[in-house]
Amino acid sequence: QLISHSLKFHPSYRFHIINIMDVANACYWNAVELNNEGVTNLEAGRFEEARSTFQSSLMLMKFALKQEGQRALGSVESTQGAQSQQAPEDSSATSYEWSSNPSEDTPVNGKESPIVSCTPGSTELDLSGPFIYRRALRIYYPTLTSIPSELIEESAVVLYNYALAHHLEGTPSSQDKARSYYELALTILGGQRVQLSGNHLIETAILNNMGQVCHELCDFCASQHCFGRLHNVLSTIANSCMESYFDANDWQGLLTNLMLPQPSLAAAA
C-alpha cells in the first residue's frame, strides 16, 4: 500500500524490478535516486519540484529503515531474503558529492531564489547578510549490494537537501520550515561531527545555514549560537588542512559569517 501511495505521490517515481522480499532495498535505492533527482531540480532553480522530490525520498528512506528494523528483529523469515538483504559490515562504499551552486541570475520557470549571498564564479560576496551554503548533496553507492543498517548519513543528507530547498525559496513560511528541517538533520547526526566519505562535512553546511535562517528570522541568539558552533567546526577543518574540500568562494563565505555582527536585543526590538 505504501509503495502504491508513493507512486501516486510522485508521478516520476520509478521502482527497480523487485520481488516481495526486496522492498527495503528497493525503497532505499529509489530514495537515493529521488534525492539525486531533487538535487538536479535544485541546481536548476526548480524549488517546488525539488521539495516534492526530497519529500518522496524521505518517505521512502523512512520506510526502508522501518523494514530493515523489522528484518533485524526476525520478522522476515525467508532465508534467501535475509541473506540477500543483510547490511554490509562496512557501508563506506556509499559516497557523496556536493552539487553546483543554484543559479541566482537566471530564473527557471519564472522563479529564482530571492536569497542572495554569493555569486557563483565570483570572488565578491554580498556582505549585506549572512552567507548561505547553497550546495546540496548527491548520494552514490557504487559498490553497495544492500542497504546500510541505520541510514543515519543518508537520512541527514536528504533532510539537509529538503531544508535547503525551503531555505532558497525565501518566503517567511519556507524559512521556518527550513530551520526545522536543518535542526532535525543535525539531531539525526547526534551532534557528532560526521564526515561523509572523508570529504564532505555536512555539519558545516547545516550549522552555517541554520545560523543564516535564524538571523533572517531575527532570532539573533540562536544565530550566534549556530555560528559559534560553526567556528569550532571550521577550526577543526583548518587544523586538519581540509578546507580544500570546499570551493574557495564558499570557504570565504563561511569564514565571513563568523565575523557577522549580531544586533543587540535592544536594537532588534
Coordinates of C-alpha atoms in Angstrom, one line a residue:
Q1 CA 0.0 0.0 0.0
L2 CA 2.8 2.4 0.8
I3 CA 4.5 1.7 -2.5
S4 CA 1.3 2.4 -4.4
H5 CA 0.9 5.6 -2.4
S6 CA 4.5 6.6 -3.2
L7 CA 3.9 6.1 -6.9
K8 CA 0.8 8.4 -6.8
F9 CA 2.7 10.8 -4.5
H10 CA 5.5 11.3 -7.0
P11 CA 4.5 10.6 -10.7
S12 CA 8.0 10.4 -12.0
Y13 CA 8.9 7.8 -9.4
R14 CA 10.3 4.5 -11.0
F15 CA 10.9 1.4 -9.0
H16 CA 13.5 -1.1 -9.7
I17 CA 12.2 -4.6 -10.6
I18 CA 11.9 -6.3 -7.3
N19 CA 10.3 -9.3 -5.5
I20 CA 8.4 -9.0 -2.3
M21 CA 11.5 -9.7 -0.2
D22 CA 13.3 -6.8 -1.6
V23 CA 11.0 -4.0 -0.5
A24 CA 13.5 -2.4 1.9
N25 CA 16.3 -2.5 -0.7
A26 CA 14.0 -1.1 -3.4
C27 CA 12.8 1.8 -1.2
Y28 CA 16.4 2.6 -0.3
W29 CA 17.8 2.6 -3.9
N30 CA 14.8 4.7 -5.2
A31 CA 15.0 7.1 -2.2
V32 CA 18.7 7.7 -3.3
E33 CA 17.6 8.2 -6.9
L34 CA 14.9 10.6 -5.9
N35 CA 17.4 12.6 -3.7
N36 CA 19.7 13.0 -6.7
E37 CA 16.8 14.0 -8.9
G38 CA 15.9 16.6 -6.3
V39 CA 19.4 17.9 -6.3
T40 CA 19.2 18.4 -10.1
N41 CA 15.9 20.3 -9.7
L42 CA 17.6 22.5 -7.0
E43 CA 20.5 23.3 -9.2
A44 CA 18.1 24.4 -11.9
G45 CA 16.1 26.6 -9.6
R46 CA 13.1 24.4 -9.6
F47 CA 12.5 24.7 -5.9
E48 CA 8.9 23.4 -5.8
E49 CA 9.8 20.3 -7.8
A50 CA 12.9 19.8 -5.6
R51 CA 10.8 19.9 -2.4
S52 CA 8.3 17.4 -3.7
T53 CA 11.1 15.0 -4.8
F54 CA 13.0 15.3 -1.5
Q55 CA 9.8 14.7 0.4
S56 CA 9.2 11.5 -1.5
S57 CA 12.8 10.4 -0.9
L58 CA 12.4 11.0 2.9
M59 CA 9.2 8.9 3.0
L60 CA 10.9 6.0 1.2
M61 CA 14.0 6.3 3.3
K62 CA 11.9 6.1 6.5
F63 CA 10.0 3.1 5.1
A64 CA 13.3 1.4 4.2
L65 CA 14.6 1.9 7.7
K66 CA 11.4 0.5 9.2
Q67 CA 11.6 -2.6 7.0
E68 CA 15.2 -3.1 7.8
G69 CA 14.5 -2.9 11.5
Q70 CA 11.7 -5.4 11.3
R71 CA 14.0 -7.8 9.4
A72 CA 16.7 -7.4 12.1
L73 CA 14.1 -8.4 14.6
G74 CA 13.4 -11.6 12.6
S75 CA 10.1 -10.5 11.1
V76 CA 11.4 -11.7 7.7
E77 CA 11.6 -15.5 7.8
S78 CA 12.8 -16.2 4.3
T79 CA 16.5 -17.4 4.4
Q80 CA 17.1 -16.3 0.9
G81 CA 15.7 -12.9 1.6
A82 CA 17.7 -12.5 4.8
Q83 CA 20.9 -13.4 3.0
S84 CA 20.4 -11.1 0.1
Q85 CA 19.4 -8.1 2.2
Q86 CA 21.9 -8.3 5.1
A87 CA 23.5 -5.0 5.8
P88 CA 27.2 -4.9 4.9
E89 CA 29.7 -4.7 7.7
D90 CA 31.3 -1.7 6.1
S91 CA 28.9 0.9 4.5
S92 CA 31.8 3.2 3.5
A93 CA 31.1 2.3 -0.2
T94 CA 28.3 5.0 -0.1
S95 CA 29.8 8.3 -1.2
Y96 CA 28.6 11.8 -1.5
E97 CA 29.2 14.8 -3.8
W98 CA 28.4 18.5 -3.4
S99 CA 26.2 19.9 -6.2
S100 CA 26.9 23.1 -8.2
N101 CA 25.5 26.3 -6.9
P102 CA 21.9 27.0 -7.9
S103 CA 21.8 30.0 -10.3
E104 CA 20.9 33.3 -8.8
D105 CA 20.9 35.2 -12.1
T106 CA 18.7 33.2 -14.5
P107 CA 15.1 32.4 -13.4
V108 CA 13.8 29.0 -14.2
N109 CA 10.1 28.7 -14.9
G110 CA 9.8 32.3 -13.9
K111 CA 11.3 31.6 -10.4
E112 CA 14.6 32.4 -8.8
S113 CA 15.7 32.5 -5.2
P114 CA 15.3 35.9 -3.5
I115 CA 18.1 34.9 -1.2
V116 CA 21.4 36.3 -2.5
S117 CA 24.7 35.9 -0.7
C118 CA 27.4 34.7 -3.1
T119 CA 27.6 34.9 -6.9
P120 CA 28.8 31.6 -8.4
G121 CA 32.2 32.1 -10.1
S122 CA 32.8 35.4 -8.4
T123 CA 35.2 36.4 -5.7
E124 CA 32.8 39.1 -4.5
L125 CA 30.5 38.4 -1.6
D126 CA 27.3 40.3 -0.8
L127 CA 28.0 41.2 2.8
S128 CA 24.6 42.7 3.4
G129 CA 23.5 39.4 5.0
P130 CA 24.9 36.1 6.1
F131 CA 26.4 33.7 3.5
I132 CA 24.2 30.7 2.6
Y133 CA 25.8 27.4 1.7
R134 CA 23.8 26.7 -1.4
R135 CA 25.2 23.3 -2.4
A136 CA 23.1 20.1 -2.0
L137 CA 24.5 16.6 -1.7
R138 CA 24.1 13.8 -4.1
I139 CA 24.4 10.2 -2.9
Y140 CA 26.3 7.5 -4.7
Y141 CA 26.6 3.8 -3.9
P142 CA 29.0 2.3 -6.5
T143 CA 29.8 -0.9 -4.6
L144 CA 27.0 -1.4 -2.1
T145 CA 25.0 -4.6 -2.6
S146 CA 22.5 -4.0 0.2
I147 CA 21.4 -1.1 2.3
P148 CA 23.3 0.2 5.4
S149 CA 21.7 -0.8 8.7
E150 CA 21.0 2.7 10.2
L151 CA 20.8 5.1 7.3
I152 CA 21.9 8.0 9.5
E153 CA 24.1 9.8 7.0
E154 CA 21.7 9.3 4.1
S155 CA 18.7 10.5 6.1
A156 CA 20.6 13.6 7.3
V157 CA 21.7 14.3 3.7
V158 CA 18.1 14.2 2.4
L159 CA 16.8 16.3 5.3
Y160 CA 19.5 18.9 4.7
N161 CA 18.7 19.0 1.0
Y162 CA 14.9 19.3 1.8
A163 CA 15.7 22.1 4.2
L164 CA 17.9 23.9 1.6
A165 CA 15.1 23.7 -1.0
H166 CA 12.8 25.5 1.5
H167 CA 15.6 27.9 2.5
L168 CA 16.2 29.1 -1.0
E169 CA 12.5 29.7 -1.6
G170 CA 12.9 32.7 0.6
T171 CA 9.4 33.2 2.0
P172 CA 8.8 33.6 5.7
S173 CA 6.9 30.3 6.0
S174 CA 9.6 28.4 4.0
Q175 CA 12.3 29.9 6.3
D176 CA 10.5 28.5 9.3
K177 CA 10.3 25.0 7.7
A178 CA 14.0 25.2 6.6
R179 CA 15.0 25.9 10.2
S180 CA 13.0 22.9 11.5
Y181 CA 14.5 20.5 8.9
Y182 CA 18.0 21.7 9.5
E183 CA 17.5 21.1 13.2
L184 CA 16.2 17.6 12.6
A185 CA 19.1 16.8 10.3
L186 CA 21.5 17.9 13.0
T187 CA 19.6 15.8 15.6
I188 CA 19.9 12.7 13.4
L189 CA 23.6 13.2 13.3
G190 CA 23.5 13.1 17.1
G191 CA 25.5 16.3 17.4
Q192 CA 28.6 14.5 16.2
R193 CA 31.0 15.8 13.6
V194 CA 30.2 13.4 10.8
Q195 CA 32.5 13.2 7.8
L196 CA 30.9 12.0 4.6
S197 CA 33.3 9.8 2.7
G198 CA 36.2 11.7 4.3
N199 CA 35.5 14.7 2.1
H200 CA 32.2 16.4 3.0
L201 CA 31.3 17.9 6.3
I202 CA 27.6 18.2 6.3
E203 CA 27.6 19.6 9.8
T204 CA 29.3 22.7 8.4
A205 CA 26.6 23.3 5.9
I206 CA 23.8 22.7 8.4
L207 CA 25.2 25.0 11.1
N208 CA 26.0 27.8 8.6
N209 CA 22.6 27.7 7.1
M210 CA 20.8 27.4 10.4
G211 CA 22.7 30.5 11.6
Q212 CA 21.7 32.3 8.4
V213 CA 18.0 31.4 8.6
C214 CA 17.8 32.2 12.3
H215 CA 19.4 35.6 11.5
E216 CA 16.7 36.2 8.9
L217 CA 14.0 35.3 11.4
C218 CA 15.5 37.8 13.9
D219 CA 16.4 35.0 16.4
F220 CA 19.9 36.5 16.9
C221 CA 20.7 34.5 20.0
A222 CA 20.1 31.2 18.1
S223 CA 22.0 32.6 15.1
Q224 CA 25.0 33.5 17.3
H225 CA 24.9 30.0 18.9
C226 CA 25.0 28.3 15.4
F227 CA 27.9 30.5 14.2
G228 CA 29.7 29.8 17.5
R229 CA 29.5 26.0 16.8
L230 CA 30.4 26.7 13.2
H231 CA 33.6 28.4 14.4
N232 CA 34.6 25.2 16.2
V233 CA 33.9 23.1 13.2
L234 CA 35.8 25.3 10.8
S235 CA 38.8 25.5 13.2
T236 CA 38.9 21.7 13.1
I237 CA 38.7 21.7 9.3
A238 CA 41.5 24.3 9.0
N239 CA 43.8 22.5 11.5
S240 CA 43.3 19.3 9.5
C241 CA 44.1 21.1 6.3
M242 CA 40.7 20.1 4.9
E243 CA 39.4 23.5 3.7
S244 CA 40.3 22.4 0.1
Y245 CA 37.2 20.2 0.3
F246 CA 35.2 23.4 -0.1
D247 CA 35.0 25.8 -3.0
A248 CA 37.2 28.8 -2.3
N249 CA 34.3 31.3 -2.5
D250 CA 32.2 29.1 -0.2
W251 CA 35.1 28.8 2.3
Q252 CA 35.4 32.6 2.3
G253 CA 31.6 32.9 2.9
L254 CA 31.7 30.5 5.8
L255 CA 34.5 32.5 7.4
T256 CA 32.7 35.8 6.8
N257 CA 29.7 34.5 8.8
L258 CA 32.0 34.1 11.8
M259 CA 32.5 37.9 11.8
L260 CA 28.9 38.8 11.2
P261 CA 27.8 41.4 13.8
Q262 CA 24.7 40.4 15.7
P263 CA 22.2 43.2 16.6
S264 CA 21.7 43.9 20.2
L265 CA 18.4 42.8 21.7
A266 CA 17.5 46.4 22.3
A267 CA 18.2 47.3 18.6
A268 CA 16.4 44.2 17.4
A269 CA 13.3 45.3 19.4

